[in-house]
Amino acid sequence: MAIITKLLFLCFLVFFFHHANAQNLALNFYRRTCPSVESIVNRTTASFISRAPSLAAALLRMHFHDCFVRGCDGSVLLNSTANNTAERDSIPNLSLRGFQVIDAVKTAVERSCPRTVSCADILALVARDAVSQIKGPFWQVPLGRRDGNVSISNEALTNLPPPFFNATQLVASFAAKGLDVKDLVVLSGGHTIGVSHCSSFTTRIYNFTGRNDADPTMDPNYVAALKARCPPTDTTTIVQMDPGSFDRFDTDYYTIVRKRRGLFESDAALLRNNVTNAYVQQHSSSSGSSSFFQDFAASMVKMGRIGVLTGTAGEIRRICSVAN
Ligand code: HEM
């Protein structure tokens, strides 16, 4: 009995500290230690996005890939070492772009506030600023994350949802991170910007069931257009996910999904679940983007709290790609 009581107490402590951590983030976390952090991040990010708006998509995706693997702890930024292959070198992360932006922002922040602001916080702020700089929503980012010093390639494979996931698998993948079905459909709206390599969807257009067929849930005209652009074994060509406005943050994604022109099975899957389907229908018919923008902001804040390290856990990295 005594053992059971002790075990229950231990479980309580683990649960309590886990939750206390996520709640320890604060909007004014650097008020005394680095009051100018947000303006430095914003200015440096803008210097990149103004020249290359397509980087906004890359930076948003990088934050997502950070948070889904070991929480938002900057582990996606770490380089592999002689005896460890890091997340950054796992298959889903080979198409990440924009590490140079994070490095430049970190250098600028270190100049004003040495060893104070974590790379995990910088990534969360850069993702927010990048989205808002291409006319997307703006949200306040709770801060105070600390950097992890562990990054394992295989964990990216097991934690990041692949493009061939169906609705049930996607819901489970998000639930495992404390995100609900609404977060899934809202955050998938991030695919209103950015590009994809053909290789992320060639099976879907060329060999869906192993019989040289295409996914019947995709608009056949779009299948034909994609085939014209993407030869079966192509590994380098990229396609805009929201053709024509891939660097403007808007509600087009939901129109695309409704028209059965989403690139991935994971996009098409949103029509298969009642909650996500209703959201797609509503946001593809309304011309206003404000409720999507509000929802996106709220879900990004929620995603940004996944598994964060706070207090004395982890470290404040000096260089984002290398543990101290
Ligand atoms: C729901 C599950 C998701 C799946 C299966 C998925 C899958 C993918 C894939 C396969 C690509 C293309 C990679 C390439 O071939 O270059 C991509 C791109 C992208 N994803 Fe997702 N994604 C998901 C959720 C998200 C979320 C939650 C966000 C952000 C909130 C996001 C933001 C992006 C962006 C912005 C790009 C374009 C990146 C660029 O232009 O470099 N995705 N995603």
Coordinates of C-alpha atoms and ligand atoms in Angstrom, one line a residue:
M1 CA 0.0 0.0 0.0
A2 CA 2.8 2.4 1.0
I3 CA 4.4 1.7 -2.4
I4 CA 1.2 2.5 -4.2
T5 CA 0.8 5.8 -2.3
K6 CA 4.4 6.7 -3.1
L7 CA 3.8 5.9 -6.8
L8 CA 0.6 7.9 -6.9
F9 CA 2.5 10.9 -5.3
L10 CA 5.3 10.5 -7.9
C11 CA 2.7 10.5 -10.7
F12 CA 1.2 13.7 -9.2
L13 CA 4.6 15.4 -9.1
V14 CA 5.4 14.5 -12.7
F15 CA 2.0 15.7 -13.8
F16 CA 2.2 18.9 -11.7
F17 CA 5.7 19.9 -13.0
H18 CA 4.9 19.0 -16.6
H19 CA 1.9 21.4 -16.5
A20 CA 3.6 24.0 -14.3
N21 CA 6.3 24.1 -17.0
A22 CA 4.0 24.9 -19.9
Q23 CA 2.3 27.5 -17.8
N24 CA 5.6 29.2 -16.8
L25 CA 5.9 30.9 -20.2
A26 CA 5.1 34.6 -19.9
L27 CA 4.5 37.4 -22.4
N28 CA 6.9 39.7 -20.6
F29 CA 9.5 37.1 -19.8
Y30 CA 12.5 39.2 -21.1
R31 CA 11.2 42.6 -19.8
R32 CA 14.1 43.1 -17.5
T33 CA 16.8 41.0 -19.1
C34 CA 16.3 41.8 -22.8
P35 CA 13.6 44.4 -23.4
S36 CA 14.4 44.9 -27.0
V37 CA 14.4 41.2 -28.0
E38 CA 11.1 41.4 -29.9
S39 CA 12.1 44.4 -32.0
I40 CA 15.5 42.9 -32.8
V41 CA 13.9 39.6 -33.9
N42 CA 11.2 41.5 -35.9
R43 CA 13.8 43.7 -37.7
T44 CA 16.2 41.0 -38.5
T45 CA 13.4 38.6 -39.7
A46 CA 12.0 41.4 -41.9
S47 CA 15.4 42.0 -43.5
F48 CA 15.1 38.4 -44.9
I49 CA 11.4 38.2 -45.6
S50 CA 11.3 41.5 -47.5
R51 CA 13.9 40.1 -49.9
A52 CA 12.6 36.4 -50.0
P53 CA 8.9 36.2 -48.8
S54 CA 8.9 32.5 -49.5
L55 CA 11.1 32.0 -46.4
A56 CA 8.1 32.7 -44.2
A57 CA 6.6 29.3 -45.0
A58 CA 9.9 27.6 -44.2
L59 CA 10.2 29.3 -40.8
L60 CA 6.6 28.5 -39.9
R61 CA 7.2 24.8 -40.8
M62 CA 10.5 24.8 -38.8
H63 CA 8.6 25.9 -35.6
F64 CA 6.0 23.1 -36.2
H65 CA 8.8 20.5 -36.7
D66 CA 10.6 21.8 -33.6
C67 CA 7.5 21.6 -31.3
F68 CA 6.3 18.1 -32.5
V69 CA 9.7 16.5 -31.6
R70 CA 10.7 16.7 -27.9
G71 CA 8.6 19.9 -27.6
C72 CA 9.5 23.4 -28.6
D73 CA 13.0 23.2 -27.4
G74 CA 15.1 24.2 -30.4
S75 CA 16.2 20.6 -30.9
V76 CA 15.4 20.9 -34.7
L77 CA 18.2 23.5 -34.9
L78 CA 21.0 21.3 -33.6
N79 CA 23.6 19.9 -36.0
S80 CA 24.5 16.3 -36.1
T81 CA 27.8 15.3 -34.4
A82 CA 30.3 12.6 -35.0
N83 CA 28.3 10.1 -32.9
N84 CA 24.7 11.4 -33.3
T85 CA 22.5 12.0 -36.3
A86 CA 20.2 15.0 -35.3
E87 CA 16.6 15.7 -36.2
R88 CA 17.8 18.1 -38.8
D89 CA 19.2 15.2 -40.9
S90 CA 16.1 13.0 -40.7
I91 CA 14.1 12.6 -43.9
P92 CA 11.1 14.9 -43.1
N93 CA 13.6 17.7 -42.1
L94 CA 15.8 17.5 -45.2
S95 CA 13.4 20.0 -46.9
L96 CA 13.5 22.5 -44.0
R97 CA 14.9 25.9 -45.1
G98 CA 15.8 29.1 -43.4
F99 CA 18.3 28.1 -40.8
Q100 CA 20.4 31.1 -41.8
V101 CA 17.6 33.4 -40.6
I102 CA 17.6 31.8 -37.2
D103 CA 21.4 32.1 -37.0
A104 CA 21.3 35.8 -38.0
V105 CA 18.6 36.6 -35.5
K106 CA 20.4 34.8 -32.8
T107 CA 23.6 36.7 -33.6
A108 CA 21.8 40.0 -33.5
V109 CA 20.1 39.1 -30.2
E110 CA 23.3 37.9 -28.6
R111 CA 24.9 41.2 -29.4
S112 CA 22.4 43.1 -27.2
C113 CA 21.6 40.4 -24.7
P114 CA 24.3 37.8 -24.4
R115 CA 23.3 34.3 -23.2
T116 CA 19.8 35.4 -22.3
V117 CA 17.3 34.4 -25.0
S118 CA 16.8 30.8 -26.0
C119 CA 16.9 29.5 -29.6
A120 CA 13.5 27.9 -28.9
D121 CA 12.0 31.3 -28.1
I122 CA 13.7 32.9 -31.1
L123 CA 12.2 30.3 -33.4
A124 CA 8.7 30.9 -32.0
L125 CA 9.1 34.7 -32.5
V126 CA 10.6 34.4 -35.9
A127 CA 7.7 32.1 -37.1
R128 CA 5.2 34.6 -35.8
D129 CA 6.9 37.6 -37.3
A130 CA 7.5 35.8 -40.7
V131 CA 3.7 35.0 -40.9
S132 CA 2.6 38.5 -40.0
Q133 CA 5.1 40.0 -42.4
I134 CA 3.3 38.3 -45.3
K135 CA 0.0 39.7 -44.3
G136 CA -0.9 36.9 -41.9
P137 CA -2.2 37.1 -38.4
F138 CA -0.1 38.5 -35.5
W139 CA -0.2 36.9 -32.0
Q140 CA 1.6 37.5 -28.7
V141 CA 4.2 34.8 -28.1
P142 CA 4.5 33.6 -24.5
L143 CA 8.2 33.3 -23.8
G144 CA 10.6 31.6 -21.4
R145 CA 11.4 28.4 -23.3
R146 CA 14.8 26.9 -22.7
D147 CA 16.9 24.9 -25.2
G148 CA 17.2 21.2 -25.1
N149 CA 20.6 19.6 -25.8
V150 CA 19.3 16.3 -27.3
S151 CA 18.3 15.9 -30.9
I152 CA 17.7 12.4 -32.3
S153 CA 17.0 11.9 -36.0
N154 CA 14.7 8.9 -35.5
E155 CA 12.4 10.9 -33.2
A156 CA 11.5 13.2 -36.1
L157 CA 10.4 10.2 -38.1
T158 CA 8.2 8.9 -35.4
N159 CA 6.7 12.2 -34.2
L160 CA 6.1 14.2 -37.4
P161 CA 2.9 13.2 -39.3
P162 CA 3.8 12.1 -42.8
P163 CA 1.8 13.4 -45.8
F164 CA 0.1 10.0 -46.3
F165 CA -1.6 10.0 -42.9
N166 CA -5.4 9.6 -43.0
A167 CA -7.8 11.5 -40.8
T168 CA -7.7 9.1 -37.8
Q169 CA -3.9 9.0 -37.8
L170 CA -3.7 12.8 -38.0
V171 CA -6.1 13.3 -35.2
A172 CA -4.1 10.8 -33.1
S173 CA -0.8 12.5 -34.0
F174 CA -2.1 15.9 -32.9
A175 CA -3.8 14.5 -29.8
A176 CA -0.5 13.0 -28.7
K177 CA 0.8 16.6 -28.6
G178 CA -2.2 17.9 -26.7
L179 CA -3.7 19.4 -29.8
D180 CA -7.3 18.8 -30.8
V181 CA -9.2 18.3 -34.0
K182 CA -9.8 22.0 -34.5
D183 CA -6.1 22.7 -34.0
L184 CA -5.4 20.1 -36.7
V185 CA -7.7 21.8 -39.3
V186 CA -6.6 25.3 -38.3
L187 CA -2.9 24.6 -38.3
S188 CA -3.1 22.7 -41.6
G189 CA -4.1 26.1 -42.9
G190 CA -0.4 26.8 -42.8
H191 CA -0.3 25.1 -46.2
T192 CA -1.8 28.3 -47.6
I193 CA 1.9 29.3 -48.0
G194 CA 4.9 27.5 -49.2
V195 CA 6.1 24.8 -51.5
S196 CA 6.4 21.1 -51.7
H197 CA 8.8 18.8 -53.4
C198 CA 7.1 16.5 -56.0
S199 CA 8.5 13.6 -54.1
S200 CA 6.2 14.3 -51.2
F201 CA 3.1 13.4 -53.3
T202 CA 4.3 11.4 -56.4
T203 CA 2.9 8.1 -55.1
R204 CA -0.4 9.8 -54.8
I205 CA -0.5 10.8 -58.5
Y206 CA 1.3 7.9 -60.1
N207 CA 1.0 4.7 -58.0
F208 CA -1.6 5.1 -55.3
T209 CA -2.5 1.5 -54.8
G210 CA 0.4 -0.1 -56.7
R211 CA -1.5 -0.3 -60.0
N212 CA -0.2 2.9 -61.7
D213 CA -3.2 4.7 -60.5
A214 CA -3.9 8.1 -58.9
D215 CA -5.7 8.8 -55.7
P216 CA -9.4 9.0 -56.8
T217 CA -10.1 11.6 -54.2
M218 CA -7.9 14.1 -56.0
D219 CA -9.4 16.2 -58.9
P220 CA -8.3 14.3 -62.0
N221 CA -7.5 17.6 -63.9
Y222 CA -5.2 18.5 -61.1
V223 CA -3.6 15.1 -61.1
A224 CA -2.8 15.7 -64.9
A225 CA -1.4 19.1 -64.2
L226 CA 0.8 17.8 -61.4
K227 CA 2.0 14.9 -63.6
A228 CA 3.1 17.4 -66.3
R229 CA 5.2 19.2 -63.7
C230 CA 6.5 16.2 -61.7
P231 CA 8.1 13.2 -63.5
P232 CA 7.7 10.0 -61.4
T233 CA 11.2 9.9 -60.0
D234 CA 11.8 13.6 -59.7
T235 CA 13.4 14.7 -56.4
T236 CA 14.2 18.3 -57.0
T237 CA 11.2 20.1 -58.5
I238 CA 9.0 22.1 -56.2
V239 CA 5.3 23.0 -56.5
Q240 CA 3.5 25.8 -54.9
M241 CA 0.9 24.5 -52.4
D242 CA -1.5 27.4 -53.0
P243 CA -0.7 28.2 -56.6
G244 CA -0.5 31.9 -57.3
S245 CA -0.5 33.1 -53.7
F246 CA 2.0 30.8 -52.1
D247 CA 3.7 33.7 -50.3
R248 CA 0.5 35.4 -49.1
F249 CA -1.2 34.1 -45.9
D250 CA -4.9 33.8 -46.6
T251 CA -7.8 31.3 -46.5
D252 CA -7.1 29.9 -50.0
Y253 CA -6.0 26.6 -48.5
Y254 CA -9.6 25.7 -47.5
T255 CA -10.8 26.4 -51.0
I256 CA -8.1 24.2 -52.5
V257 CA -9.0 21.4 -50.1
R258 CA -12.7 21.7 -50.9
K259 CA -11.9 21.6 -54.6
R260 CA -9.9 18.3 -54.0
R261 CA -6.7 20.0 -55.0
G262 CA -4.8 19.6 -51.7
L263 CA -1.4 18.1 -52.5
F264 CA -1.2 15.6 -49.7
E265 CA -3.5 12.8 -48.5
S266 CA -3.3 14.6 -45.1
D267 CA -4.9 17.7 -46.8
A268 CA -7.6 15.6 -48.5
A269 CA -8.2 13.8 -45.2
L270 CA -9.7 17.0 -43.7
L271 CA -12.8 16.3 -45.8
R272 CA -13.2 12.9 -44.0
N273 CA -13.8 14.0 -40.5
N274 CA -17.0 15.8 -39.5
V275 CA -15.3 18.6 -37.5
T276 CA -12.5 19.3 -40.0
N277 CA -14.8 19.0 -43.0
A278 CA -17.2 21.6 -41.5
Y279 CA -14.3 24.0 -40.9
V280 CA -13.1 23.5 -44.5
Q281 CA -16.6 24.2 -45.9
Q282 CA -17.1 27.3 -43.7
H283 CA -13.7 28.9 -44.5
S284 CA -13.7 28.1 -48.2
S285 CA -17.0 29.9 -48.7
S286 CA -16.6 32.9 -46.5
S287 CA -14.5 35.8 -48.0
G288 CA -13.3 37.1 -44.7
S289 CA -10.2 35.6 -43.2
S290 CA -10.5 37.1 -39.7
S291 CA -11.9 34.0 -37.9
F292 CA -9.3 31.8 -39.5
F293 CA -6.7 34.4 -38.5
Q294 CA -7.9 34.4 -34.9
D295 CA -8.1 30.6 -34.8
F296 CA -4.6 30.3 -36.3
A297 CA -3.1 32.7 -33.7
A298 CA -4.8 30.7 -30.9
S299 CA -3.6 27.3 -32.2
M300 CA -0.1 28.6 -32.8
V301 CA 0.1 29.7 -29.1
K302 CA -1.1 26.3 -28.1
M303 CA 1.4 24.5 -30.3
G304 CA 4.2 26.8 -29.0
R305 CA 3.6 25.4 -25.5
I306 CA 4.1 21.8 -26.4
G307 CA 6.6 20.1 -24.1
V308 CA 8.5 23.3 -23.3
L309 CA 11.5 23.3 -21.0
T310 CA 11.4 26.2 -18.4
G311 CA 13.0 27.3 -15.2
T312 CA 16.4 25.6 -14.8
A313 CA 15.7 22.8 -17.3
G314 CA 17.8 22.8 -20.5
E315 CA 20.1 25.7 -21.3
I316 CA 20.3 28.9 -23.2
R317 CA 22.4 28.0 -26.3
R318 CA 25.0 30.4 -27.5
I319 CA 24.9 29.1 -31.0
C320 CA 21.6 27.6 -32.1
S321 CA 23.1 24.8 -34.1
V322 CA 25.4 23.6 -31.3
A323 CA 24.7 22.6 -27.7
N324 CA 26.8 24.5 -25.2
Ligands
HEM1 C1 -1.1 17.9 -40.5 C2 0.0 17.3 -40.8 C3 1.0 17.8 -41.7 C4 1.6 17.2 -42.7 C5 1.4 15.7 -43.0 C6 2.4 18.1 -43.4 C7 3.3 17.7 -44.5 C8 4.0 18.6 -45.2 C9 4.8 18.2 -46.3 C10 5.0 16.9 -46.9 C11 5.3 19.4 -46.8 C12 6.2 19.5 -48.1 C13 7.7 19.3 -47.8 C14 8.5 19.2 -49.1 O1 8.3 18.3 -49.9 O2 9.3 20.2 -49.3 C15 4.9 20.5 -46.0 C16 5.2 21.8 -46.2 C17 4.8 22.8 -45.4 N1 4.1 22.6 -44.2 FE1 3.2 21.0 -43.5 N2 2.3 19.3 -42.8 C18 1.5 19.2 -41.8 C19 1.1 20.2 -40.9 C20 1.7 21.5 -40.9 C21 1.5 22.4 -39.9 C22 0.8 22.2 -38.6 C23 2.2 23.6 -40.3 C24 2.3 24.9 -39.6 C25 1.5 25.4 -38.8 C26 2.7 23.3 -41.6 C27 3.4 24.2 -42.4 C28 4.0 23.9 -43.6 C29 4.5 24.9 -44.5 C30 4.5 26.4 -44.3 C31 5.1 24.2 -45.6 C32 5.9 24.8 -46.8 C33 7.3 24.8 -46.4 C34 8.2 25.5 -47.4 O3 7.8 26.2 -48.3 O4 9.5 25.3 -47.3 N3 2.4 22.0 -41.9 N4 4.1 20.0 -45.0

